[in-house]
Short mmCIF file of C-alpha atoms in Angstrom, two decimals:
data_model
loop_
_atom_site.label_atom_id
_atom_site.label_comp_id
_atom_site.label_asym_id
_atom_site.label_seq_id
_atom_site.Cartn_x
_atom_site.Cartn_y
_atom_site.Cartn_z
CA GLN A 1 -7.67 18.54 -0.93
CA VAL A 2 -4.11 17.33 -0.80
CA SER A 3 -0.85 18.68 -2.14
CA GLY A 4 2.09 16.33 -2.41
CA ARG A 5 4.63 14.51 -4.52
CA VAL A 6 3.36 12.20 -7.21
CA VAL A 7 4.29 8.52 -7.33
CA PHE A 8 3.20 6.23 -10.17
CA ASP A 9 3.68 2.79 -8.63
CA ILE A 10 2.33 1.33 -5.39
CA GLU A 11 5.63 -0.49 -4.91
CA ARG A 12 7.51 2.85 -4.86
CA ILE A 13 5.46 4.50 -2.10
CA ALA A 14 7.79 3.28 0.68
CA LEU A 15 10.86 4.49 -1.24
CA MET A 16 9.31 7.92 -1.77
CA ARG A 17 8.40 8.11 1.93
CA GLN A 18 12.06 7.43 2.81
CA LYS A 19 13.26 10.03 0.31
CA HIS A 20 10.73 12.70 1.32
CA PRO A 21 9.50 11.84 4.83
CA ALA A 22 7.79 15.19 5.47
CA ASP A 23 5.85 15.27 2.20
CA LYS A 24 2.46 13.87 1.35
CA LEU A 25 2.24 11.43 -1.55
CA ILE A 26 -0.31 11.27 -4.35
CA LEU A 27 -0.57 7.91 -6.08
CA ALA A 28 -1.30 8.39 -9.80
CA MET A 29 -2.47 5.34 -11.74
CA PRO A 30 -4.33 4.64 -14.98
CA GLU A 31 -7.04 2.94 -12.89
CA THR A 32 -7.30 0.95 -9.68
CA ASN A 33 -8.55 -2.48 -8.72
CA PRO A 34 -9.73 -3.79 -5.36
CA GLU A 35 -6.26 -5.33 -4.87
CA ASP A 36 -4.77 -1.82 -4.84
CA VAL A 37 -6.33 -0.95 -1.48
CA LEU A 38 -2.94 -1.16 0.31
CA GLY A 39 -1.47 1.45 -2.02
CA ILE A 40 -4.50 3.62 -1.54
CA LYS A 41 -4.17 3.25 2.23
CA ASN A 42 -0.44 4.09 2.17
CA SER A 43 -0.82 7.21 0.02
CA ASP A 44 -2.29 10.56 1.02
CA GLY A 45 -4.30 11.00 -2.16
CA ILE A 46 -5.03 9.23 -5.42
CA LEU A 47 -5.40 10.36 -9.01
CA THR A 48 -6.64 8.03 -11.75
CA CYS A 49 -7.16 8.46 -15.49
CA VAL A 50 -10.23 6.23 -15.57
CA GLY A 51 -13.16 6.05 -13.20
CA GLY A 52 -15.92 8.18 -11.80
CA MET A 53 -17.32 9.55 -8.56
CA THR A 54 -18.33 6.02 -7.55
CA SER A 55 -15.15 4.25 -8.66
CA HIS A 56 -13.45 1.85 -6.26
CA ALA A 57 -10.51 4.22 -5.74
CA VAL A 58 -12.67 7.21 -4.84
CA LEU A 59 -14.92 5.19 -2.55
CA GLN A 60 -11.88 3.79 -0.71
CA MET A 61 -10.32 7.26 -0.40
CA ARG A 62 -13.54 8.64 1.08
CA ARG A 63 -13.73 5.71 3.49
CA LEU A 64 -10.16 6.43 4.56
CA GLU A 65 -10.88 10.20 4.70
CA LYS A 66 -8.36 10.99 1.96
CA SER A 67 -8.69 13.02 -1.21
CA GLY A 68 -9.14 11.34 -4.58
CA VAL A 69 -9.78 12.39 -8.16
CA SER A 70 -10.72 9.88 -10.81
CA ASP A 71 -11.52 10.14 -14.51
CA PHE A 72 -8.70 12.63 -15.14
CA SER A 73 -8.74 11.54 -18.77
CA ALA A 74 -6.40 14.34 -19.91
CA MET A 75 -3.57 12.39 -18.24
CA ASN A 76 -1.75 9.46 -19.84
CA ILE A 77 0.63 7.55 -17.57
CA ASP A 78 3.86 6.03 -18.84
CA GLU A 79 4.43 3.48 -16.07
CA ALA A 80 7.71 2.22 -17.55
CA ASN A 81 9.27 5.69 -17.25
CA ASN A 82 7.53 6.83 -14.02
CA MET A 83 5.95 9.83 -15.68
CA ALA A 84 2.68 11.17 -17.03
CA ILE A 85 1.72 13.47 -19.84
CA VAL A 86 -1.25 15.78 -19.46
CA ILE A 87 -2.76 17.15 -22.65
CA ARG A 88 -3.87 20.71 -21.94
CA GLU A 89 -7.31 21.92 -22.94
CA PRO A 90 -7.52 23.13 -26.55
CA HIS A 91 -7.42 26.84 -25.71
CA GLN A 92 -4.20 26.39 -23.69
CA GLN A 93 -2.50 24.07 -26.20
CA GLY A 94 0.45 21.84 -25.52
CA LYS A 95 1.22 19.25 -22.91
CA VAL A 96 2.66 19.04 -19.43
CA VAL A 97 5.10 16.31 -18.38
CA ILE A 98 4.86 15.17 -14.76
CA ARG A 99 7.69 13.08 -13.34
CA GLU A 100 7.76 11.04 -10.16
CA GLY A 101 8.47 13.36 -7.25
CA ASP A 102 6.89 16.43 -8.86
CA TYR A 103 4.26 18.24 -6.81
CA LEU A 104 0.57 18.04 -7.65
CA THR A 105 -2.47 19.30 -5.81
CA ILE A 106 -5.78 17.50 -6.13
CA ASP A 107 -9.24 18.49 -4.94
CA GLY A 108 -11.53 15.51 -4.48
CA HIS A 109 -14.61 17.71 -4.13
CA THR A 110 -14.25 19.57 -7.43
CA GLY A 111 -12.15 17.05 -9.38
CA HIS A 112 -9.57 19.74 -10.15
CA VAL A 113 -5.88 18.91 -10.51
CA TYR A 114 -3.19 21.59 -10.19
CA LEU A 115 0.48 21.43 -11.08
CA GLY A 116 2.76 22.27 -8.18
CA PHE A 117 2.41 22.64 -4.45
CA HIS A 118 -0.56 24.72 -3.25
CA ALA A 119 -1.61 25.35 0.31
CA THR A 120 -4.71 23.36 1.20
CA ARG A 121 -7.31 23.92 3.86
CA LYS A 122 -7.55 21.60 6.80
CA LYS A 123 -10.93 20.01 7.25
CA ILE A 124 -12.66 21.11 10.45
CA HIS A 125 -15.37 18.80 11.80
#
């Protein structure tokens, strides 16, 4: 699990780290490619719209001992405006707009995504 500020572009990770040095960063992307490994390495978690439990992004996050959620298909990313729109489940209706710098919490074990900052458990080996 990781709770942190969302960033939508690998190139903006360093800027967000300067702006919020004490916060963790979650990289949110439509999907990832093998070339994105540096962004994955420099973030604290990753969230993708497309993929699965064996996607490249999730495998890399596990290898780096970071949290990742893929196939969050309810989310559509508007890269040009550094934001995402999440369509809520039918019984909740509506949509949620997430802007760069907003807090998200992701749980790589369950695949759940939560709006806002939530305390997470530290992993004990």
